[in-house]
mmCIF file of C-alpha atoms and ligand atoms in Angstrom:
data_model
loop_
_atom_site.group_PDB
_atom_site.id
_atom_site.type_symbol
_atom_site.label_atom_id
_atom_site.label_comp_id
_atom_site.label_asym_id
_atom_site.label_seq_id
_atom_site.Cartn_x
_atom_site.Cartn_y
_atom_site.Cartn_z
ATOM 1 C CA MET Q 1 -16.386 8.247 46.964
ATOM 2 C CA ASN Q 2 -14.366 10.355 49.059
ATOM 3 C CA SER Q 3 -15.437 13.728 48.169
ATOM 4 C CA THR Q 4 -13.089 15.838 49.827
ATOM 5 C CA ALA Q 5 -10.240 14.064 47.534
ATOM 6 C CA PRO Q 6 -8.731 15.943 45.056
ATOM 7 C CA PRO Q 7 -9.952 15.464 41.563
ATOM 8 C CA ALA Q 8 -8.813 13.256 39.027
ATOM 9 C CA ALA Q 9 -9.966 12.479 35.483
ATOM 10 C CA LEU Q 10 -11.273 9.058 33.662
ATOM 11 C CA SER Q 11 -11.727 8.310 30.319
ATOM 12 C CA LEU Q 12 -12.049 5.622 27.705
ATOM 13 C CA ASP Q 13 -10.665 5.231 24.174
ATOM 14 C CA LEU Q 14 -13.642 3.460 21.863
ATOM 15 C CA ASP Q 15 -10.758 1.890 19.963
ATOM 16 C CA ASN Q 16 -12.563 -0.652 17.644
ATOM 17 C CA GLN Q 17 -11.700 -4.127 16.618
ATOM 18 C CA TRP Q 18 -10.715 -2.791 12.887
ATOM 19 C CA THR Q 19 -8.063 -0.295 14.718
ATOM 20 C CA TYR Q 20 -5.821 -2.899 16.265
ATOM 21 C CA LEU Q 21 -6.306 -5.355 13.294
ATOM 22 C CA ARG Q 22 -4.824 -2.395 11.016
ATOM 23 C CA SER Q 23 -2.337 -1.342 13.615
ATOM 24 C CA HIS Q 24 -1.003 -4.937 13.545
ATOM 25 C CA GLY Q 25 -0.912 -5.335 10.004
ATOM 26 C CA ARG Q 26 -3.957 -7.853 9.607
ATOM 27 C CA GLN Q 27 -5.780 -6.901 6.269
ATOM 28 C CA ALA Q 28 -9.121 -7.913 7.637
ATOM 29 C CA TRP Q 29 -9.370 -4.386 9.269
ATOM 30 C CA LYS Q 30 -10.630 -3.502 5.595
ATOM 31 C CA GLU Q 31 -13.885 -4.972 6.590
ATOM 32 C CA TYR Q 32 -14.278 -3.036 9.638
ATOM 33 C CA PRO Q 33 -15.077 -5.574 12.111
ATOM 34 C CA SER Q 34 -16.769 -4.006 15.060
ATOM 35 C CA TYR Q 35 -17.535 -5.583 18.847
ATOM 36 C CA LEU Q 36 -19.187 -1.968 19.882
ATOM 37 C CA ASN Q 37 -22.207 -3.460 20.399
ATOM 38 C CA LEU Q 38 -21.048 -5.898 22.760
ATOM 39 C CA ALA Q 39 -18.558 -3.376 24.396
ATOM 40 C CA VAL Q 40 -20.555 -0.403 24.900
ATOM 41 C CA PRO Q 41 -23.748 -1.663 26.891
ATOM 42 C CA ARG Q 42 -21.196 -3.589 29.062
ATOM 43 C CA ILE Q 43 -19.132 -0.726 29.940
ATOM 44 C CA LEU Q 44 -22.245 1.328 30.413
ATOM 45 C CA GLU Q 45 -23.254 -0.988 32.834
ATOM 46 C CA PHE Q 46 -20.038 -1.093 34.877
ATOM 47 C CA PHE Q 47 -20.684 2.883 35.249
ATOM 48 C CA ARG Q 48 -24.220 2.812 36.073
ATOM 49 C CA ALA Q 49 -23.517 0.227 38.793
ATOM 50 C CA ARG Q 50 -20.954 2.744 40.256
ATOM 51 C CA LYS Q 51 -23.024 5.831 39.542
ATOM 52 C CA MET Q 52 -20.108 7.344 37.622
ATOM 53 C CA ALA Q 53 -19.576 9.315 34.330
ATOM 54 C CA ILE Q 54 -16.494 9.486 32.433
ATOM 55 C CA THR Q 55 -15.613 10.558 28.857
ATOM 56 C CA PHE Q 56 -15.671 8.191 25.874
ATOM 57 C CA PHE Q 57 -13.286 9.288 22.825
ATOM 58 C CA ILE Q 58 -15.100 8.346 19.949
ATOM 59 C CA VAL Q 59 -14.072 7.234 16.452
ATOM 60 C CA GLY Q 60 -16.097 9.311 13.743
ATOM 61 C CA ARG Q 61 -16.028 6.519 11.236
ATOM 62 C CA ASP Q 62 -18.094 4.483 14.006
ATOM 63 C CA ALA Q 63 -20.093 7.048 14.979
ATOM 64 C CA ASP Q 64 -21.111 7.260 11.124
ATOM 65 C CA GLN Q 65 -22.246 3.630 11.059
ATOM 66 C CA ASP Q 66 -26.146 2.787 11.648
ATOM 67 C CA ALA Q 67 -25.496 -0.309 13.240
ATOM 68 C CA HIS Q 68 -23.952 1.641 16.382
ATOM 69 C CA ARG Q 69 -26.279 4.598 16.705
ATOM 70 C CA GLU Q 70 -28.221 2.959 19.741
ATOM 71 C CA VAL Q 71 -25.075 2.294 21.944
ATOM 72 C CA LEU Q 72 -23.806 5.269 21.053
ATOM 73 C CA ALA Q 73 -26.340 7.524 21.979
ATOM 74 C CA GLN Q 74 -26.926 5.595 25.098
ATOM 75 C CA ILE Q 75 -23.462 6.893 26.191
ATOM 76 C CA ALA Q 76 -24.909 10.397 26.195
ATOM 77 C CA ASN Q 77 -28.176 9.329 27.750
ATOM 78 C CA ASP Q 78 -26.247 7.799 30.484
ATOM 79 C CA GLY Q 79 -24.444 11.399 31.298
ATOM 80 C CA HIS Q 80 -21.315 10.292 29.974
ATOM 81 C CA GLU Q 81 -19.122 13.009 28.052
ATOM 82 C CA ALA Q 82 -18.149 12.382 24.003
ATOM 83 C CA GLY Q 83 -14.851 13.121 23.185
ATOM 84 C CA ASN Q 84 -13.293 13.354 19.316
ATOM 85 C CA HIS Q 85 -10.875 10.725 18.689
ATOM 86 C CA THR Q 86 -11.011 11.774 14.944
ATOM 87 C CA TYR Q 87 -12.666 10.329 12.132
ATOM 88 C CA GLY Q 88 -10.492 7.513 10.641
ATOM 89 C CA HIS Q 89 -7.990 6.628 13.610
ATOM 90 C CA GLU Q 90 -5.186 7.281 11.200
ATOM 91 C CA PRO Q 91 -1.514 5.424 12.006
ATOM 92 C CA ASP Q 92 -0.196 8.675 10.338
ATOM 93 C CA PHE Q 93 -2.454 11.432 11.920
ATOM 94 C CA ASN Q 94 0.598 13.415 13.273
ATOM 95 C CA ILE Q 95 2.519 13.745 9.970
ATOM 96 C CA LEU Q 96 -0.688 14.620 7.659
ATOM 97 C CA GLY Q 97 -1.116 17.855 6.144
ATOM 98 C CA PRO Q 98 -2.958 20.504 8.064
ATOM 99 C CA GLY Q 99 -6.118 20.210 5.376
ATOM 100 C CA ARG Q 100 -6.391 16.381 6.169
ATOM 101 C CA ILE Q 101 -5.991 17.170 9.980
ATOM 102 C CA ALA Q 102 -8.728 19.566 9.951
ATOM 103 C CA GLU Q 103 -11.042 17.149 7.979
ATOM 104 C CA GLU Q 104 -10.401 14.245 10.537
ATOM 105 C CA ILE Q 105 -11.559 16.444 13.348
ATOM 106 C CA ALA Q 106 -14.534 18.327 11.796
ATOM 107 C CA ARG Q 107 -15.828 15.128 9.925
ATOM 108 C CA ALA Q 108 -15.590 13.247 13.269
ATOM 109 C CA GLU Q 109 -17.090 16.437 15.325
ATOM 110 C CA ILE Q 110 -20.252 15.668 12.764
ATOM 111 C CA ALA Q 111 -20.765 12.057 13.081
ATOM 112 C CA ILE Q 112 -20.107 12.259 17.139
ATOM 113 C CA GLU Q 113 -22.612 14.661 17.355
ATOM 114 C CA ARG Q 114 -25.441 13.228 15.435
ATOM 115 C CA ALA Q 115 -24.953 9.855 17.233
ATOM 116 C CA THR Q 116 -24.718 11.131 20.779
ATOM 117 C CA GLY Q 117 -26.268 14.838 20.708
ATOM 118 C CA GLN Q 118 -22.854 16.230 21.937
ATOM 119 C CA CYS Q 119 -20.416 18.551 20.232
ATOM 120 C CA PRO Q 120 -16.938 17.234 21.685
ATOM 121 C CA ALA Q 121 -14.933 19.719 23.608
ATOM 122 C CA GLY Q 122 -12.168 17.302 24.245
ATOM 123 C CA PHE Q 123 -9.794 15.494 21.720
ATOM 124 C CA ARG Q 124 -7.368 12.514 21.792
ATOM 125 C CA GLY Q 125 -5.174 11.728 18.824
ATOM 126 C CA PRO Q 126 -5.060 8.151 17.375
ATOM 127 C CA ALA Q 127 -2.384 6.209 19.066
ATOM 128 C CA TYR Q 128 -0.966 9.360 21.050
ATOM 129 C CA LYS Q 129 -0.187 11.010 17.881
ATOM 130 C CA LEU Q 130 -0.596 14.883 17.927
ATOM 131 C CA SER Q 131 1.241 17.607 15.889
ATOM 132 C CA GLN Q 132 1.122 21.411 16.017
ATOM 133 C CA ALA Q 133 -1.262 21.753 13.207
ATOM 134 C CA ALA Q 134 -3.858 19.717 14.958
ATOM 135 C CA LEU Q 135 -3.442 21.857 18.097
ATOM 136 C CA GLU Q 136 -3.745 24.865 15.939
ATOM 137 C CA ILE Q 137 -7.183 23.615 14.685
ATOM 138 C CA LEU Q 138 -8.535 22.341 18.047
ATOM 139 C CA GLN Q 139 -7.848 25.890 19.533
ATOM 140 C CA LYS Q 140 -9.565 27.694 16.558
ATOM 141 C CA ARG Q 141 -12.368 25.216 16.588
ATOM 142 C CA GLY Q 142 -13.185 26.144 20.255
ATOM 143 C CA TYR Q 143 -11.934 22.774 21.939
ATOM 144 C CA ARG Q 144 -11.696 23.170 25.639
ATOM 145 C CA TYR Q 145 -8.838 20.453 25.705
ATOM 146 C CA ASP Q 146 -6.579 18.188 24.169
ATOM 147 C CA ALA Q 147 -5.635 15.028 26.207
ATOM 148 C CA THR Q 148 -3.298 12.846 23.779
ATOM 149 C CA THR Q 149 0.215 13.312 25.444
ATOM 150 C CA PHE Q 150 1.529 10.055 26.809
ATOM 151 C CA PRO Q 151 4.701 10.856 28.783
ATOM 152 C CA THR Q 152 6.265 7.369 28.733
ATOM 153 C CA TYR Q 153 9.747 6.301 27.699
ATOM 154 C CA LEU Q 154 8.776 2.487 27.239
ATOM 155 C CA THR Q 155 6.325 2.630 24.522
ATOM 156 C CA PRO Q 156 9.148 4.316 22.210
ATOM 157 C CA LEU Q 157 11.356 1.714 23.631
ATOM 158 C CA ALA Q 158 8.967 -1.362 23.099
ATOM 159 C CA GLY Q 159 8.123 0.009 19.359
ATOM 160 C CA ALA Q 160 11.950 0.283 18.724
ATOM 161 C CA TYR Q 161 12.031 -3.287 19.530
ATOM 162 C CA GLN Q 162 9.288 -4.472 17.791
ATOM 163 C CA ARG Q 163 10.616 -2.850 14.144
ATOM 164 C CA PHE Q 164 13.992 -4.264 15.179
ATOM 165 C CA THR Q 165 12.588 -7.974 15.711
ATOM 166 C CA SER Q 166 9.941 -7.564 12.775
ATOM 167 C CA SER Q 167 10.086 -8.601 9.191
ATOM 168 C CA PRO Q 168 12.489 -6.412 7.102
ATOM 169 C CA ALA Q 169 9.392 -4.667 4.841
ATOM 170 C CA ALA Q 170 7.846 -3.690 8.262
ATOM 171 C CA ARG Q 171 11.359 -2.296 9.397
ATOM 172 C CA ASP Q 172 12.119 -0.579 6.420
ATOM 173 C CA GLY Q 173 8.676 0.828 6.438
ATOM 174 C CA ALA Q 174 8.870 2.047 10.161
ATOM 175 C CA ARG Q 175 10.167 6.104 10.562
ATOM 176 C CA ARG Q 176 13.472 6.662 11.014
ATOM 177 C CA GLY Q 177 14.346 8.793 14.109
ATOM 178 C CA SER Q 178 10.925 7.683 15.667
ATOM 179 C CA LEU Q 179 12.639 6.436 18.544
ATOM 180 C CA PHE Q 180 13.860 9.751 19.453
ATOM 181 C CA ASP Q 181 10.912 11.330 18.540
ATOM 182 C CA GLY Q 182 9.143 8.759 21.077
ATOM 183 C CA LEU Q 183 12.040 9.722 23.761
ATOM 184 C CA ARG Q 184 11.186 13.395 23.589
ATOM 185 C CA ASP Q 185 7.377 12.559 23.955
ATOM 186 C CA GLY Q 186 7.918 10.885 26.983
ATOM 187 C CA ALA Q 187 10.073 13.921 28.568
ATOM 188 C CA ARG Q 188 6.705 16.187 28.397
ATOM 189 C CA PRO Q 189 5.220 16.951 31.410
ATOM 190 C CA LEU Q 190 3.189 14.660 33.418
ATOM 191 C CA ALA Q 191 0.547 17.318 35.055
ATOM 192 C CA PRO Q 192 -1.659 19.370 32.849
ATOM 193 C CA TYR Q 193 -0.665 22.646 31.251
ATOM 194 C CA ARG Q 194 -1.358 25.043 28.333
ATOM 195 C CA TRP Q 195 0.027 25.015 25.187
ATOM 196 C CA GLU Q 196 1.172 28.106 23.630
ATOM 197 C CA LEU Q 197 -0.465 28.765 20.257
ATOM 198 C CA ALA Q 198 -0.091 31.687 17.465
ATOM 199 C CA GLU Q 199 -3.730 32.567 18.260
ATOM 200 C CA GLY Q 200 -3.962 31.761 21.933
ATOM 201 C CA SER Q 201 -3.677 28.845 23.836
ATOM 202 C CA LEU Q 202 -5.076 25.325 24.903
ATOM 203 C CA LEU Q 203 -5.277 23.146 27.775
ATOM 204 C CA GLU Q 204 -3.185 19.539 27.706
ATOM 205 C CA VAL Q 205 -4.494 16.945 30.059
ATOM 206 C CA PRO Q 206 -1.718 14.378 29.549
ATOM 207 C CA VAL Q 207 -2.740 10.661 29.760
ATOM 208 C CA THR Q 208 -0.924 9.957 33.443
ATOM 209 C CA THR Q 209 2.195 8.061 33.754
ATOM 210 C CA MET Q 210 3.987 6.904 36.999
ATOM 211 C CA PRO Q 211 5.454 10.228 38.312
ATOM 212 C CA VAL Q 212 9.209 10.182 38.103
ATOM 213 C CA LEU Q 213 9.228 6.653 36.476
ATOM 214 C CA ARG Q 214 7.329 7.344 33.827
ATOM 215 C CA LEU Q 215 5.767 3.939 33.257
ATOM 216 C CA PRO Q 216 2.388 3.408 32.068
ATOM 217 C CA ILE Q 217 -0.357 2.808 34.846
ATOM 218 C CA HIS Q 218 -3.381 2.429 32.552
ATOM 219 C CA LEU Q 219 -5.691 -0.652 32.197
ATOM 220 C CA THR Q 220 -3.597 -2.578 29.301
ATOM 221 C CA TYR Q 221 -0.425 -2.287 31.265
ATOM 222 C CA LEU Q 222 -2.260 -3.514 34.233
ATOM 223 C CA ASN Q 223 -3.936 -6.423 32.529
ATOM 224 C CA PHE Q 224 -0.658 -7.297 31.380
ATOM 225 C CA LEU Q 225 1.053 -7.288 34.969
ATOM 226 C CA ALA Q 226 -2.257 -9.016 36.102
ATOM 227 C CA GLY Q 227 -0.953 -12.016 33.752
ATOM 228 C CA PHE Q 228 1.467 -12.421 36.116
ATOM 229 C CA SER Q 229 -0.156 -11.654 39.522
ATOM 230 C CA THR Q 230 -3.381 -9.234 40.223
ATOM 231 C CA ARG Q 231 -1.838 -8.510 43.502
ATOM 232 C CA LEU Q 232 1.379 -7.396 41.620
ATOM 233 C CA ALA Q 233 -0.775 -5.021 39.301
ATOM 234 C CA ARG Q 234 -2.824 -3.758 41.711
ATOM 235 C CA SER Q 235 0.287 -3.400 44.402
ATOM 236 C CA TYR Q 236 1.812 -1.106 41.225
ATOM 237 C CA PHE Q 237 -1.027 0.737 40.972
ATOM 238 C CA LEU Q 238 -1.533 1.867 44.626
ATOM 239 C CA PHE Q 239 2.129 2.790 44.080
ATOM 240 C CA ALA Q 240 1.383 4.952 41.071
ATOM 241 C CA LEU Q 241 -1.551 6.738 43.110
ATOM 242 C CA ARG Q 242 0.554 7.523 46.151
ATOM 243 C CA LEU Q 243 3.134 8.928 44.328
ATOM 244 C CA CYS Q 244 0.630 11.240 42.338
ATOM 245 C CA ARG Q 245 -0.648 12.152 45.649
ATOM 246 C CA ALA Q 246 2.946 13.004 46.904
ATOM 247 C CA THR Q 247 3.908 14.838 44.066
ATOM 248 C CA GLY Q 248 0.432 16.715 43.411
ATOM 249 C CA VAL Q 249 -0.205 15.102 40.048
ATOM 250 C CA GLY Q 250 -4.070 15.063 39.504
ATOM 251 C CA PRO Q 251 -4.216 11.676 37.216
ATOM 252 C CA SER Q 252 -5.808 11.366 34.153
ATOM 253 C CA LEU Q 253 -6.399 7.509 33.874
ATOM 254 C CA LEU Q 254 -6.894 5.830 30.411
ATOM 255 C CA LEU Q 255 -9.188 2.631 29.511
ATOM 256 C CA HIS Q 256 -9.929 1.067 26.547
ATOM 257 C CA ALA Q 257 -12.923 -1.092 25.388
ATOM 258 C CA THR Q 258 -10.488 -4.172 25.293
ATOM 259 C CA ASP Q 259 -10.293 -3.789 29.263
ATOM 260 C CA PHE Q 260 -13.929 -4.981 29.186
ATOM 261 C CA LEU Q 261 -13.331 -7.812 26.569
ATOM 262 C CA GLY Q 262 -11.649 -11.256 26.959
ATOM 263 C CA CYS Q 263 -10.629 -13.951 24.697
ATOM 264 C CA ASP Q 264 -13.843 -15.532 25.293
ATOM 265 C CA ASP Q 265 -15.673 -12.453 23.628
ATOM 266 C CA VAL Q 266 -13.391 -11.929 20.856
ATOM 267 C CA SER Q 267 -10.921 -13.838 18.621
ATOM 268 C CA GLY Q 268 -8.161 -12.856 16.590
ATOM 269 C CA LEU Q 269 -6.753 -10.080 18.847
ATOM 270 C CA GLY Q 270 -4.479 -12.475 20.949
ATOM 271 C CA PHE Q 271 -1.305 -10.205 19.763
ATOM 272 C CA LEU Q 272 -2.510 -7.381 22.195
ATOM 273 C CA PRO Q 273 -1.912 -7.571 25.963
ATOM 274 C CA GLY Q 274 -4.335 -8.654 28.019
ATOM 275 C CA MET Q 275 -6.571 -10.104 25.457
ATOM 276 C CA LYS Q 276 -5.491 -13.858 26.461
ATOM 277 C CA ARG Q 277 -7.284 -13.443 29.391
ATOM 278 C CA GLN Q 278 -11.031 -14.558 30.178
ATOM 279 C CA SER Q 279 -13.656 -11.115 30.408
ATOM 280 C CA VAL Q 280 -14.402 -11.993 33.931
ATOM 281 C CA GLU Q 281 -11.190 -11.879 35.405
ATOM 282 C CA LYS Q 282 -10.633 -8.455 33.708
ATOM 283 C CA ILE Q 283 -13.702 -6.860 34.950
ATOM 284 C CA GLU Q 284 -12.868 -7.896 38.338
ATOM 285 C CA LEU Q 285 -9.647 -6.180 38.038
ATOM 286 C CA LEU Q 286 -11.243 -3.251 36.807
ATOM 287 C CA ASP Q 287 -13.630 -3.175 39.889
ATOM 288 C CA LYS Q 288 -10.824 -3.376 42.336
ATOM 289 C CA ILE Q 289 -8.613 -0.560 40.269
ATOM 290 C CA ILE Q 290 -11.496 1.974 39.924
ATOM 291 C CA ALA Q 291 -12.337 1.242 43.851
ATOM 292 C CA ASP Q 292 -8.983 2.245 44.572
ATOM 293 C CA TYR Q 293 -9.046 5.365 42.418
ATOM 294 C CA ARG Q 294 -12.010 6.520 44.056
ATOM 295 C CA ARG Q 295 -10.467 6.008 47.631
ATOM 296 C CA PHE Q 296 -7.383 8.289 46.772
ATOM 297 C CA PHE Q 297 -9.191 11.025 43.950
ATOM 298 C CA THR Q 298 -12.611 12.196 43.195
ATOM 299 C CA VAL Q 299 -13.026 10.727 39.895
ATOM 300 C CA LEU Q 300 -14.176 12.743 36.952
ATOM 301 C CA PRO Q 301 -14.828 12.812 33.023
ATOM 302 C CA LEU Q 302 -12.279 14.819 31.373
ATOM 303 C CA GLY Q 303 -14.156 17.805 30.698
ATOM 304 C CA GLN Q 304 -15.276 18.479 34.399
ATOM 305 C CA PHE Q 305 -11.567 17.671 35.621
ATOM 306 C CA ALA Q 306 -10.287 20.313 32.823
ATOM 307 C CA ALA Q 307 -12.885 22.952 34.546
ATOM 308 C CA ALA Q 308 -11.277 22.034 37.942
ATOM 309 C CA VAL Q 309 -7.735 22.221 36.483
ATOM 310 C CA GLU Q 310 -8.491 25.694 35.273
ATOM 311 C CA SER Q 311 -10.531 26.941 37.844
ATOM 312 C CA ALA Q 312 -7.204 26.272 40.232
ATOM 313 C CA GLY Q 313 -5.016 28.002 37.695
ATOM 314 C CA GLY Q 314 -1.170 28.388 37.685
ATOM 315 C CA LEU Q 315 -0.902 26.346 34.455
ATOM 316 C CA PRO Q 316 2.504 26.890 32.882
ATOM 317 C CA LEU Q 317 2.499 27.402 29.046
ATOM 318 C CA VAL Q 318 4.541 25.112 27.008
ATOM 319 C CA THR Q 319 5.830 26.105 23.285
ATOM 320 C CA PRO Q 320 4.839 23.003 21.159
ATOM 321 C CA ARG Q 321 7.646 20.833 19.839
ATOM 322 C CA PHE Q 322 7.027 18.111 17.199
ATOM 323 C CA THR Q 323 8.787 16.674 14.646
ATOM 324 C CA PRO Q 324 8.336 16.008 11.687
ATOM 325 C CA ALA Q 325 6.857 19.815 11.507
ATOM 326 C CA GLY Q 326 5.035 19.083 8.506
ATOM 327 C CA PRO Q 327 3.744 16.614 6.121
ATOM 328 C CA ARG Q 328 5.704 14.036 4.754
ATOM 329 C CA GLY Q 329 6.160 13.248 1.099
ATOM 330 C CA GLY Q 330 4.291 10.493 -0.892
ATOM 331 C CA LYS Q 331 1.637 10.364 2.378
ATOM 332 C CA PRO Q 332 -1.919 11.150 1.847
HETATM 333 ZN ZN1 ZN N 1 -7.250 5.153 19.903
#
């Protein structure tokens, strides 16, 4: 590692098999199928071999399952940071009422602390979903940072296309105006800043997207590109890192458990980008990408990156703007 290189963050959302089945409308999610006991040891081995620590955003419901206790405890034993990824990974998290949001955050905290021995200081909402109520609750509960925002235009456009081409029932169920909400989210700052809240402020560390172009650079997207050519995926990532260095953006790179899993490990997730590839190919790509990342930056868990960003100072204050502002009628 180049220790004089500027700091950057690395985190992994420990989204389980059931969260993907749920977001793609597969009824099998209700049985909560899990691949954590396969994925987590493999992920931990990868980082142990490279003497690296990162942040794992853990779903509280998974932390509450006895079957996961051993592997989740090992995350903390290996020196990684445990972050809060809500209790139920609710697809409508951003439009839940403040009481439900508080429950999603607090209940996850208890479960994650019991499983790992760490009380989370960082938060990431499910599927990049965030609201002002969530920020206020995180600030009051003493969180150091939120890491939910994902400033890209590609996801809302892809989502609108998916809804346009989906069944009439799914299309009718889609929230009107969500494309415009998504485009507004895409215009948020790329570099860390502080949310200005009623009773203080809270550090935001966005999931980094390509400076200027605002295209995703996380591993799911790189695996999608690697489906065409590994060289293309790597050149694209290196171009993004050079742009980050040139524009002074300390990046926060996002991984998922599925970046370590292939079609040889899990069936039924072929609808996800990169899940038709073999695990060995995906880990080879990860090996190269993480090595590239460490040549450009000093890679830290998000909590340590947040401390570095705060001590550098000069963070702009940003007023939260989210729509809808409150809970929607008829929703839990
Ligand atoms: Zn997630």
